[in-house]
Coordinates of C-alpha atoms and ligand atoms in Angstrom, one line a residue:
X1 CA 15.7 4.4 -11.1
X2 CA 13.7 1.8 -9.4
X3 CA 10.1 1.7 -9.2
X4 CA 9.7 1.9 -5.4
X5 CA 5.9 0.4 -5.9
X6 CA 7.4 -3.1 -6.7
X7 CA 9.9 -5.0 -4.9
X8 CA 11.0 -7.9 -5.8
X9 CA 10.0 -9.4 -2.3
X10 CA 6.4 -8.6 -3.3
X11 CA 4.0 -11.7 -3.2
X12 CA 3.5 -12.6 -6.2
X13 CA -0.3 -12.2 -7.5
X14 CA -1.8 -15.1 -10.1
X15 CA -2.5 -13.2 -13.3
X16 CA -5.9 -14.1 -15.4
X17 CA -4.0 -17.2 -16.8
X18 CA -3.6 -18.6 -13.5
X19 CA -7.4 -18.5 -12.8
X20 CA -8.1 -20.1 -15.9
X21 CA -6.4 -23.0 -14.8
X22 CA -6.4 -22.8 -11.1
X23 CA -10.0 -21.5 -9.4
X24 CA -10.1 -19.8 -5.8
X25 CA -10.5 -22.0 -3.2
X26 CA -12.8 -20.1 -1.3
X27 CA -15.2 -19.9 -4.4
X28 CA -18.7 -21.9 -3.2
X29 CA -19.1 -21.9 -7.0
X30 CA -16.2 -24.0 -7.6
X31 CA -17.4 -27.3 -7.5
X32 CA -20.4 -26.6 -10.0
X33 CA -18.8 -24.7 -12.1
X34 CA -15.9 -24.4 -14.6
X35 CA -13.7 -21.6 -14.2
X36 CA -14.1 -19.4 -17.0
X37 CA -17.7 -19.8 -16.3
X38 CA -17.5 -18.7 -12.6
X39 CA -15.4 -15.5 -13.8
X40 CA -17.8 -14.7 -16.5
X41 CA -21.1 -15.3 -13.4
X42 CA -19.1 -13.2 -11.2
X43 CA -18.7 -10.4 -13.4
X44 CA -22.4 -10.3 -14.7
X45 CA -23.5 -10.3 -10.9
X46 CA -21.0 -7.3 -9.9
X47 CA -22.2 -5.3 -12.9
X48 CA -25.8 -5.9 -12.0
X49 CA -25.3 -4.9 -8.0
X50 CA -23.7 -1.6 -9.6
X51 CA -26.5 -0.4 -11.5
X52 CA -27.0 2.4 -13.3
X53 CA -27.3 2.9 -16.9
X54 CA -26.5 1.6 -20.1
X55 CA -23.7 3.8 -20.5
X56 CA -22.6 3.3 -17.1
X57 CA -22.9 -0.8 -17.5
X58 CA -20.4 -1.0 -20.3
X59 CA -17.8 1.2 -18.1
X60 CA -18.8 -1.0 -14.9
X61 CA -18.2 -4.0 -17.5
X62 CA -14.8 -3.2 -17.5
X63 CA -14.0 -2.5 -14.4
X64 CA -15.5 -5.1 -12.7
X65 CA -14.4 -7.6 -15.5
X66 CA -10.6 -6.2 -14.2
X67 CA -11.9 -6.4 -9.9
X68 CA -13.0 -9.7 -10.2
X69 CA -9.8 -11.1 -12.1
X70 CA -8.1 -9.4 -9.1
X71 CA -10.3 -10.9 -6.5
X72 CA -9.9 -14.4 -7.9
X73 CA -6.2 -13.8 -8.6
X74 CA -5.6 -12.9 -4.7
X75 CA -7.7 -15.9 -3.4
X76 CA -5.6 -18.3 -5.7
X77 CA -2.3 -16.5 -4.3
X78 CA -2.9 -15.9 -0.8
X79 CA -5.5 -18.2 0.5
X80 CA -9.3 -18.1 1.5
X81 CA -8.9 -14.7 3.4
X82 CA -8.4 -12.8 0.6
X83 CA -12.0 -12.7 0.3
X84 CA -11.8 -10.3 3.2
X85 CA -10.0 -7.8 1.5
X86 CA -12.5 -7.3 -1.5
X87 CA -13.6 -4.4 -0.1
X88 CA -10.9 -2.1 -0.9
X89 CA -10.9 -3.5 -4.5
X90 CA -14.2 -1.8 -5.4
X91 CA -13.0 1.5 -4.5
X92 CA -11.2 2.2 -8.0
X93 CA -12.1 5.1 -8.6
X94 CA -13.2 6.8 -5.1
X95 CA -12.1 7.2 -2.4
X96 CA -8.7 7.2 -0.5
X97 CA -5.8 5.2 -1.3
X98 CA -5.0 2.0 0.7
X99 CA -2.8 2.6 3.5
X100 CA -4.5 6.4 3.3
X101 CA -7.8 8.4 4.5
X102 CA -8.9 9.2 7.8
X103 CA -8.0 6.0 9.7
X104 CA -6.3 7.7 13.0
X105 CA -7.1 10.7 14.4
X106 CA -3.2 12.3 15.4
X107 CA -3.9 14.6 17.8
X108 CA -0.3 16.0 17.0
X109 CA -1.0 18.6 19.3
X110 CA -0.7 15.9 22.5
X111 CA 2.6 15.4 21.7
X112 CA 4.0 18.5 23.4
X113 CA 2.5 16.9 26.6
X114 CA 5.2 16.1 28.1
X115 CA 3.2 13.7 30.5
X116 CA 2.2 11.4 27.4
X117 CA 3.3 8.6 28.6
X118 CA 1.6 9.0 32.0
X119 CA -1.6 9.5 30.5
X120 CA -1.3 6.6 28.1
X121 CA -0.3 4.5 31.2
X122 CA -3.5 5.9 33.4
X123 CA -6.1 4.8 30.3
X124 CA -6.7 0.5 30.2
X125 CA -8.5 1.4 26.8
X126 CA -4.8 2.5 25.5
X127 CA -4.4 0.4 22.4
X128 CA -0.3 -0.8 21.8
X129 CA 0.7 -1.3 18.0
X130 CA 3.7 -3.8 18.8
X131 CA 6.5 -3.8 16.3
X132 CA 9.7 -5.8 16.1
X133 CA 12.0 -4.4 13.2
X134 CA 10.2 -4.1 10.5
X135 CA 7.7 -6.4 11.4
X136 CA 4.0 -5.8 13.6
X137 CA 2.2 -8.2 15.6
X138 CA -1.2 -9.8 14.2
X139 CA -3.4 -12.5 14.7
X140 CA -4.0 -15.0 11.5
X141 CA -6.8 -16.2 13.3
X142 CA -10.1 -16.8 13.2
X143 CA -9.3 -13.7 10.8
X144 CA -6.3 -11.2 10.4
X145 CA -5.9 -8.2 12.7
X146 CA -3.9 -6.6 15.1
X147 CA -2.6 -7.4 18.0
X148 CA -3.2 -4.9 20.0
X149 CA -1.3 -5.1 23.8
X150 CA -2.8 -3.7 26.6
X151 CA -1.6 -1.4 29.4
X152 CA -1.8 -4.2 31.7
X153 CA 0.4 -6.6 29.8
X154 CA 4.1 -7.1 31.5
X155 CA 5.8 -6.0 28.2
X156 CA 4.2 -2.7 28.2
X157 CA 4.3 -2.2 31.9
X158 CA 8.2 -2.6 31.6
X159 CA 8.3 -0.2 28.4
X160 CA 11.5 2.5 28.7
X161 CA 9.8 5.6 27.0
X162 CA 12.3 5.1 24.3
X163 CA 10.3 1.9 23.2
X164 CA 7.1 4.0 22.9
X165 CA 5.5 7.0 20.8
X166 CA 2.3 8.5 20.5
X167 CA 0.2 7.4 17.6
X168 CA -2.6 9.0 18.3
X169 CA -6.3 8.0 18.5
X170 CA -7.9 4.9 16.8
X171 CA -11.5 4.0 16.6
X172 CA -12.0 6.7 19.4
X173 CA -8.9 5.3 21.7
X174 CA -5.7 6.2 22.4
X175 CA -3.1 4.2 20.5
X176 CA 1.2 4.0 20.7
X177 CA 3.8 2.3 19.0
X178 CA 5.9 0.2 21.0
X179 CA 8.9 -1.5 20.4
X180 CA 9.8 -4.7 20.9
X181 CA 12.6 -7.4 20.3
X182 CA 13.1 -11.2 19.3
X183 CA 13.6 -11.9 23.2
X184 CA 10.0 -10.7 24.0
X185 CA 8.5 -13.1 21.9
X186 CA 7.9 -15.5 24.5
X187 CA 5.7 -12.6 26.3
X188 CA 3.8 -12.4 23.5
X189 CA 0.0 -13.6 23.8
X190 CA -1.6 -16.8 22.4
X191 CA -1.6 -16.9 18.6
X192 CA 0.1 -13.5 18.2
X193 CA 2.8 -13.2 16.0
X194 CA 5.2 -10.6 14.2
X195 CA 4.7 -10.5 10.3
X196 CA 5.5 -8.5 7.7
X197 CA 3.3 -5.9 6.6
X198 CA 3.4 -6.4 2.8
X199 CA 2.2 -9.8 3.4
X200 CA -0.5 -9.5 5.5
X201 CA -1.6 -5.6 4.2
X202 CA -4.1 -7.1 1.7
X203 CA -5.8 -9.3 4.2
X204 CA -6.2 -6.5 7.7
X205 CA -9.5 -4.0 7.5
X206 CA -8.3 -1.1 5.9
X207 CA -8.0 1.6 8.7
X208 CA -5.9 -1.6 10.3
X209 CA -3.7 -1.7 7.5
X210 CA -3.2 1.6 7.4
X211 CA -2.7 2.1 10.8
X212 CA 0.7 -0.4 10.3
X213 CA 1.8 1.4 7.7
X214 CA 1.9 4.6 9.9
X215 CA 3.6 2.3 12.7
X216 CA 5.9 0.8 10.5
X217 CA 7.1 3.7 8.9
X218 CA 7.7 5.2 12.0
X219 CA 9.4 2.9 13.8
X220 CA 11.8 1.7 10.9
X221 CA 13.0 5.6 10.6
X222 CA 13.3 5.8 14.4
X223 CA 15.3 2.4 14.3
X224 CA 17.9 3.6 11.5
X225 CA 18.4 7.4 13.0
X226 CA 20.2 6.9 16.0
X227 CA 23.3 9.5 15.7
X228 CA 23.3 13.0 14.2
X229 CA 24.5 13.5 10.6
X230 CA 25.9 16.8 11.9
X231 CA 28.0 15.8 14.6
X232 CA 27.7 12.0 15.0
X233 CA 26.6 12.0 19.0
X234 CA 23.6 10.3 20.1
X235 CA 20.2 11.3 19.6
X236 CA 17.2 11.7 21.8
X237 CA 14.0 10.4 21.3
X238 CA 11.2 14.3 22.2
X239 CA 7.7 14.8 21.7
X240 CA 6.1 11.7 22.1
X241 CA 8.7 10.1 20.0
X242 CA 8.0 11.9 16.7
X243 CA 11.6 14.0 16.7
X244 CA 15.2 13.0 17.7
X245 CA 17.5 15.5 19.1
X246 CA 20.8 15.6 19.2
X247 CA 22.2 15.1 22.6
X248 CA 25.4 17.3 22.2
X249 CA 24.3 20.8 23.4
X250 CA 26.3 22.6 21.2
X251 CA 24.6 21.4 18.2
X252 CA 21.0 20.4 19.4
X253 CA 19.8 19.6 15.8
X254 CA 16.4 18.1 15.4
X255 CA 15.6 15.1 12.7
X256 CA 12.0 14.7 11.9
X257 CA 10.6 11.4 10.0
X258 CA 11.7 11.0 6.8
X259 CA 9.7 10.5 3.9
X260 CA 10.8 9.6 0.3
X261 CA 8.7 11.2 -2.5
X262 CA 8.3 9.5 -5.7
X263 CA 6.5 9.5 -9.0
X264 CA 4.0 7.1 -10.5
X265 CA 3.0 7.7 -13.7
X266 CA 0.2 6.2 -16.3
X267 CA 1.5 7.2 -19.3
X268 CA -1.0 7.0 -22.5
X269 CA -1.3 7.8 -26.2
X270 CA -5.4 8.1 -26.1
X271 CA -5.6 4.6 -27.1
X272 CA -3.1 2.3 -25.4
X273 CA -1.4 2.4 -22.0
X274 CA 2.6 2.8 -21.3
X275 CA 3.8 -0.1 -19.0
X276 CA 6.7 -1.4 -18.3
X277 CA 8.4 -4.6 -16.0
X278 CA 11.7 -5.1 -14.4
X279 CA 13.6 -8.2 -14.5
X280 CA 12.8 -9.1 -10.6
X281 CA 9.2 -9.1 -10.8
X282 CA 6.9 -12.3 -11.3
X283 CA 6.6 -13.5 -14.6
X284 CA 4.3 -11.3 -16.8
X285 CA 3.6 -8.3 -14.1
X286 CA 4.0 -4.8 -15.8
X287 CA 2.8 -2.0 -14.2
X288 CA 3.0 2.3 -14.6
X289 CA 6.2 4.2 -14.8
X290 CA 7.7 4.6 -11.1
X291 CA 10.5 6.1 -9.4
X292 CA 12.2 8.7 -7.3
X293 CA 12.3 12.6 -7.0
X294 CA 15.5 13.8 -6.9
X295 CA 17.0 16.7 -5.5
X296 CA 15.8 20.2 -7.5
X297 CA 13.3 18.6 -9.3
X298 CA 9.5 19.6 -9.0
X299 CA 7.2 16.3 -9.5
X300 CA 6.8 17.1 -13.1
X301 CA 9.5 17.0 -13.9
X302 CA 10.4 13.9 -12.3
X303 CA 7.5 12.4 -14.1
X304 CA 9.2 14.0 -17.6
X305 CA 12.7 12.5 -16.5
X306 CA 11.6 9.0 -14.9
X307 CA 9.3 8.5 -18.7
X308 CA 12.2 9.6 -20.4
X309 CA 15.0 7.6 -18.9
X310 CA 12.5 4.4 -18.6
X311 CA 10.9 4.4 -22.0
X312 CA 12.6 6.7 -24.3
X313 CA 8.9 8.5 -24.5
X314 CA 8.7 12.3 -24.2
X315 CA 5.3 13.1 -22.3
X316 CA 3.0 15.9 -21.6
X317 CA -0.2 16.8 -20.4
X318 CA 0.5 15.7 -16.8
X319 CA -2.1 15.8 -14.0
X320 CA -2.1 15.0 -10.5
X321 CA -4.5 11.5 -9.7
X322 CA -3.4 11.2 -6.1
X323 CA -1.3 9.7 -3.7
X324 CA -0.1 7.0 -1.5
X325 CA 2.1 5.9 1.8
X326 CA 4.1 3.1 0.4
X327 CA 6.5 2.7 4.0
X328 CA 8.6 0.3 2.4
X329 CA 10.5 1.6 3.9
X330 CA 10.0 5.3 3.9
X331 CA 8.0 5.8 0.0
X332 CA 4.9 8.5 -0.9
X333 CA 4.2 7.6 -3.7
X334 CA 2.4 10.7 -5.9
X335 CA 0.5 9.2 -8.6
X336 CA -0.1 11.4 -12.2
X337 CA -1.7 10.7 -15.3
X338 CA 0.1 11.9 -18.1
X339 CA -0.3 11.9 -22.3
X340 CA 2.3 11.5 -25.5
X341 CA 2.0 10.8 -28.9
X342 CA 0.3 8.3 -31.1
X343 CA 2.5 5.8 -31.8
X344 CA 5.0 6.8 -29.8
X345 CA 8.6 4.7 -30.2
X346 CA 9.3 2.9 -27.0
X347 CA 13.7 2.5 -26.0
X348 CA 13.8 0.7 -22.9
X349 CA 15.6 1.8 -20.3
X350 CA 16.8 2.4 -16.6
X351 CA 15.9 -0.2 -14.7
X352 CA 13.2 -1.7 -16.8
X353 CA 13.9 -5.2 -18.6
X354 CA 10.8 -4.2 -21.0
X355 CA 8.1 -1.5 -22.1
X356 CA 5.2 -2.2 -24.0
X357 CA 1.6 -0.9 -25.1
X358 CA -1.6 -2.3 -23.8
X359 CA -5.0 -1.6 -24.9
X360 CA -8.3 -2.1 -23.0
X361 CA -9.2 -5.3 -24.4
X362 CA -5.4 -6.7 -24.2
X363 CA -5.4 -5.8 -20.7
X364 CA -8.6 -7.2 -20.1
X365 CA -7.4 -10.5 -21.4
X366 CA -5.1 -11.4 -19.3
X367 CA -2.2 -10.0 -21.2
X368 CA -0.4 -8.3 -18.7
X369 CA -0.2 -9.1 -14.9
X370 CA -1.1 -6.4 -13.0
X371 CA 0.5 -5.1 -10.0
X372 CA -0.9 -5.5 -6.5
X373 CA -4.8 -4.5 -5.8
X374 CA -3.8 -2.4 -2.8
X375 CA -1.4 0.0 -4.6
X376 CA -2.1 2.8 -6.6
X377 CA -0.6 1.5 -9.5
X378 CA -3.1 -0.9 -9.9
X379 CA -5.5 1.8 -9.5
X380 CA -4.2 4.2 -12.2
X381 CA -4.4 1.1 -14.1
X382 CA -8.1 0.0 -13.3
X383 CA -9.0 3.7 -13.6
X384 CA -7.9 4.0 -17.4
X385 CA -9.9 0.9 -17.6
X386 CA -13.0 2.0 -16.3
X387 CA -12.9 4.9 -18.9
X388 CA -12.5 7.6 -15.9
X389 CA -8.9 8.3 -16.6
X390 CA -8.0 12.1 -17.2
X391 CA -7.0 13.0 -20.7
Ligands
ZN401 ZN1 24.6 16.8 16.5

């Protein structure tokens, strides 16, 4: 089934080969030194600002050797503000996920108010998340971030309630969702623009980026759920715009947001990692075992199945790592650690044009592109790297 982690719209990210031949170009090192050199500096520096001890180095050795690879990789492949989104990248093995953690407060109970909107409309400090399909709006410049509207600004002020829900409270301030189309563009302010979340995700502060993600997947199940599955009249947009009803009194069923559960798996024998690539993805990516949950099936075994019908490979030993929104468009993606046999025989499968095993040091060399730094299978990944991985 396919890995819902990796779409073949992703960005592509420069693997270690590129930066061997191609240097960030927001590295102030660049002009003095050569590249290999500057990766190798980089990586003695981050170790060093780590600490610890000599156990602890030769761990931090290989994670950072792995961050900094990345770091370089997204500069090359995205531009000079990637440097902006190194922060999440030293979080490998603490922490929240990106796109998760305590970035809003919901306040789910002020959804029953049935004033909600009033109340937004009575507070100027109300923050509006402004989506237009499955696109938000952001500034590129002087660095990305939102675009928050205001209470004041003539799109909001001629809002229908349908075009708004309750988001809850950001930073301290109330903050909605509101929808928008192509013809409000011209309302828009100054440098705003709608873009899509996957492609500017890496480069927002983190609580901004995940406070899209909650908008986006909101919005885009809002946008496709606009008749009842039970009796096909209209539905009705309740509580703050978290539930739609359906307007035919003699049924009255209620939808709530959907969410698509899936698996994603780092499969390993004690020595090597199990990853595998589909035919879409850039040249050289692999990354863990992913897919979806189907009906009747506990996570386990999904993790057993999705192994199985990818690889060939029989696994046990699985344990929970953690978790991550993934709202393209509706994904959590549930992220395990699991163990099989030495030398296990690999029979590709499924959706997967090809399976392999990686050691550390193969890994660490550049052999295999890694998947994005701000999904969780680049952190089960970078985990087993750093040594912390549960066996
Ligand atoms: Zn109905």
């Amino acid at each position: 089934m396919l890995a819902p982690n990796l779409e073949p719209s992703e960005k592509p990210v420069a693997t270690a080969s590129t930066f061997f031949t191609a240097p960030p170009t927001s590295c102030s090192n660049q002009k003095r030194l050569r590249p290999r050199r500057y990766r190798l500096n980089c990586r003695k520096n981050h170790v060093r600002s780590l600490g610890g001890n000599d156990e602890g180095r030769a761990r931090n050795r290989r994670r950072v050797g792995l961050h900094v690879r990345a770091k370089c990789a997204a500069a090359v492949s995205m531009s000079s503000y990637a440097w902006l989104a190194l922060e999440f990248m030293d979080r490998a093995d603490t922490g929240p996920n990106f796109f998760a953690g305590s970035y809003i407060d919901r306040h789910s109970d002020a959804r029953e108010i049935p004033e909600w909107r009033a109340h937004a409309a009575a507070d100027p400090a109300t923050l509006y998340v402004a989506v237009c399909g499955t696109t938000q709006l952001v500034y590129r410049e002087p660095a990305p971030r939102i675009a928050f509207l205001h209470a004041d600004h003539p799109l909001v002020r001629a809002a229908s309630d349908d075009q708004l829900a309750l988001l809850g409270w950001f930073r301290g301030t109330r903050c909605m969702l509101i929808e928008l189309d192509a013809a409000d563009r011209a309302a828009l302010p100054a440098g705003a623009h709608f873009e899509e979340l996957r492609v500017v995700a890496a480069l927002l502060p983190s609580d901004e980026a995940g406070l899209l993600a909650y908008a986006r997947g909101l919005s885009i199940w809002r946008s496709r759920h606009r008749f009842c599955g039970t009796c096909g009249a209209a539905l009705l947009r309740e509580r703050a715009g978290h539930v739609l009803r359906c307007s035919n009194a003699g049924c009255g069923v209620e939808a709530f947001p959907r969410i698509d559960p899936a698996i994603i798996v780092m499969v390993t024998d004690g020595a090597r990692a199990l990853l595998g690539r589909q035919a879409s993805w850039p040249a050289g990516r692999y990354s863990t075992i992913a897919g979806f949950v189907e009906p009747g099936e506990s996570l386990e075994d999904a993790v057993v199945r999705e192994v199985a019908e990818e690889t060939g490979v029989a696994v046990h030993g699985i344990h929970y790592h953690s978790s991550q929104p993934w709202p393209f468009p509706a994904s959590l993606m549930v992220g395990f650690q699991a163990r099989c046999a030495p030398d296990a025989a690999i029979a590709v499968g499924g959706e997967l044009e090809d399976a392999r095993w990686f050691t550390r040091t193969e890994i660490d060399a550049g052999a295999a592109g890694l998947p994005p730094s701000h999904s969780i299978s680049y952190r089960l990944i970078s985990t087993w790297l750093a040594g912390t991985h549960r066996e």
